[in-house]
Amino acid sequence: MTQSSRTLFQRIRCIKSSLDKAEQSFMDNKDIRGELDLMLAEAELKNLRRKKDRPWSWNRQVLAGCAAVLLVVAGFGGWCFARNHYRAKAQAALPPVAAPVVKPEQKMPVQATVPEAAAIQKQQAKDTPVQEKQGTPDRVTISKADMHKLVQSARVELSNSK
């Protein structure tokens, strides 16, 4: 037999014994004691009908516990994500340490024309005279042949974009 059916049988025996005591009390002319035993049997019977052992009652408690744990884990994960997200934004907002180096293999942007490129190179030359004196050139110089190829590719790109 299962545990729930054993407890059910024990509860029924308890109700039966209360009824037997009530019967004996009424036979002995102890009306108050008999009424008390009778009320006890009625209360046990109502409680038995109302409160049957349900196999799913503990499942609700486990489900509620799992939901609480899930909420705590989700909250902690969101807090960690937000903390890392704002830390990354703060680091991205800092000015870069070194200027990016342009490699000769990279193409110039389509919008850049020769006069603009020359103006940008002159501006960079004015901004970085200390670095050139120290012997660590960060700029890349482009030969005239490469500049000519670059201008031709820019013309082709401009004509294709129209």
Coordinates of C-alpha atoms in Angstrom, one line a residue:
M1 CA 0.0 0.0 0.0
T2 CA 1.1 3.5 -0.6
Q3 CA 1.8 6.0 2.2
S4 CA -1.2 8.2 1.4
S5 CA -3.6 5.3 1.6
R6 CA -2.1 4.3 5.0
T7 CA -2.6 7.8 6.4
L8 CA -6.2 7.7 5.0
F9 CA -6.9 4.5 6.8
Q10 CA -5.4 5.8 10.0
R11 CA -7.5 8.9 9.8
I12 CA -10.7 6.9 9.3
R13 CA -9.8 4.7 12.3
C14 CA -9.3 7.9 14.3
I15 CA -12.8 9.1 13.3
K16 CA -14.3 5.7 14.1
S17 CA -12.7 5.7 17.6
S18 CA -14.0 9.2 18.2
L19 CA -17.5 8.0 17.2
D20 CA -17.1 4.9 19.5
K21 CA -16.1 7.2 22.4
A22 CA -19.0 9.5 21.7
E23 CA -21.4 6.5 21.7
Q24 CA -20.0 5.3 25.0
S25 CA -20.2 8.7 26.6
F26 CA -23.9 9.0 25.6
M27 CA -24.5 5.6 27.1
D28 CA -22.9 6.6 30.4
N29 CA -25.0 9.8 30.5
K30 CA -22.0 12.0 29.9
D31 CA -23.7 14.3 27.4
I32 CA -21.1 17.0 27.3
R33 CA -18.3 14.5 26.8
G34 CA -20.3 12.7 24.1
E35 CA -21.0 16.0 22.3
L36 CA -17.3 16.8 22.3
D37 CA -16.3 13.4 20.9
L38 CA -19.1 13.8 18.3
M39 CA -17.8 17.2 17.3
L40 CA -14.3 15.9 17.1
A41 CA -15.4 13.1 14.7
E42 CA -17.4 15.5 12.5
A43 CA -14.4 17.9 12.3
E44 CA -12.0 15.0 11.4
L45 CA -14.5 13.8 8.7
K46 CA -14.8 17.3 7.2
N47 CA -11.0 17.7 7.3
L48 CA -10.6 14.3 5.7
R49 CA -12.9 15.3 2.8
R50 CA -11.4 18.7 2.4
K51 CA -7.8 17.8 2.7
K52 CA -7.1 14.7 0.7
D53 CA -3.5 13.9 0.0
R54 CA -2.9 15.4 -3.4
P55 CA 0.1 14.1 -5.3
W56 CA 0.5 17.5 -7.1
S57 CA 0.5 19.7 -4.0
W58 CA 4.2 19.4 -3.5
N59 CA 4.7 20.0 -7.3
R60 CA 3.3 23.5 -6.9
Q61 CA 5.8 24.2 -4.1
V62 CA 8.7 22.9 -6.2
L63 CA 7.5 24.9 -9.2
A64 CA 7.3 28.1 -7.1
G65 CA 10.8 27.5 -5.7
C66 CA 12.2 26.9 -9.2
A67 CA 10.5 30.1 -10.4
A68 CA 12.1 32.1 -7.5
V69 CA 15.6 30.6 -8.3
L70 CA 15.1 31.4 -12.0
L71 CA 14.2 35.0 -11.2
V72 CA 17.3 35.4 -9.0
V73 CA 19.5 33.9 -11.7
A74 CA 18.0 36.1 -14.4
G75 CA 18.4 39.2 -12.2
F76 CA 22.0 38.4 -11.5
G77 CA 22.7 37.7 -15.2
G78 CA 21.1 41.0 -16.2
W79 CA 23.1 42.9 -13.6
C80 CA 26.3 41.3 -14.9
F81 CA 25.4 42.1 -18.5
A82 CA 24.6 45.7 -17.7
R83 CA 27.7 46.2 -15.7
N84 CA 29.9 44.8 -18.5
H85 CA 27.9 46.7 -21.2
Y86 CA 28.4 50.1 -19.5
R87 CA 32.1 49.3 -18.7
A88 CA 32.6 48.6 -22.4
K89 CA 30.9 51.9 -23.4
A90 CA 33.1 53.8 -20.9
Q91 CA 36.2 52.2 -22.4
A92 CA 35.0 53.0 -25.9
A93 CA 34.5 56.6 -25.0
L94 CA 38.1 57.1 -24.0
P95 CA 40.3 58.6 -26.7
P96 CA 42.5 56.2 -28.6
V97 CA 46.1 55.8 -27.5
A98 CA 47.7 55.7 -30.9
A99 CA 46.5 56.9 -34.3
P100 CA 45.6 54.1 -36.7
V101 CA 48.2 53.1 -39.3
V102 CA 47.1 53.0 -42.9
K103 CA 48.6 50.1 -44.8
P104 CA 49.5 50.5 -48.5
E105 CA 47.1 47.6 -49.4
Q106 CA 44.1 49.5 -48.1
K107 CA 42.0 51.5 -50.5
M108 CA 41.2 55.1 -49.8
P109 CA 37.5 55.9 -49.3
V110 CA 35.4 56.6 -52.4
Q111 CA 34.6 60.2 -51.4
A112 CA 38.3 61.2 -51.0
T113 CA 39.7 63.1 -53.9
V114 CA 43.2 64.1 -54.6
P115 CA 43.1 67.6 -53.2
E116 CA 41.3 66.4 -50.0
A117 CA 43.9 63.6 -49.6
A118 CA 46.7 66.1 -49.9
A119 CA 45.1 68.4 -47.4
I120 CA 44.7 65.6 -44.9
Q121 CA 48.3 64.5 -45.4
K122 CA 49.5 68.1 -44.8
Q123 CA 47.4 68.3 -41.7
Q124 CA 48.8 65.1 -40.4
A125 CA 52.3 66.3 -41.1
K126 CA 51.6 69.4 -39.0
D127 CA 50.1 67.3 -36.1
T128 CA 52.9 64.8 -35.8
P129 CA 56.3 66.5 -36.1
V130 CA 57.5 65.1 -32.7
Q131 CA 56.9 61.5 -33.7
E132 CA 58.9 61.9 -36.9
K133 CA 61.8 63.4 -35.0
Q134 CA 61.9 60.4 -32.6
G135 CA 62.3 57.9 -35.5
T136 CA 59.0 56.1 -35.1
P137 CA 57.1 57.0 -38.3
D138 CA 53.4 56.1 -38.0
R139 CA 52.5 57.4 -41.4
V140 CA 52.8 55.4 -44.6
T141 CA 54.0 57.2 -47.7
I142 CA 52.5 56.3 -51.1
S143 CA 54.6 56.3 -54.2
K144 CA 53.5 58.3 -57.3
A145 CA 52.6 55.1 -59.2
D146 CA 50.4 53.9 -56.3
M147 CA 48.8 57.4 -56.1
H148 CA 48.1 57.3 -59.8
K149 CA 46.4 53.8 -59.4
L150 CA 44.5 55.1 -56.5
V151 CA 43.1 58.1 -58.4
Q152 CA 42.2 55.8 -61.3
S153 CA 40.3 53.4 -59.0
A154 CA 38.5 56.4 -57.4
R155 CA 37.4 57.7 -60.8
V156 CA 36.1 54.2 -61.7
E157 CA 34.2 54.0 -58.4
L158 CA 32.7 57.4 -58.8
S159 CA 31.6 56.7 -62.3
N160 CA 30.0 53.4 -61.2
S161 CA 28.2 55.0 -58.3
K162 CA 26.3 57.5 -60.5

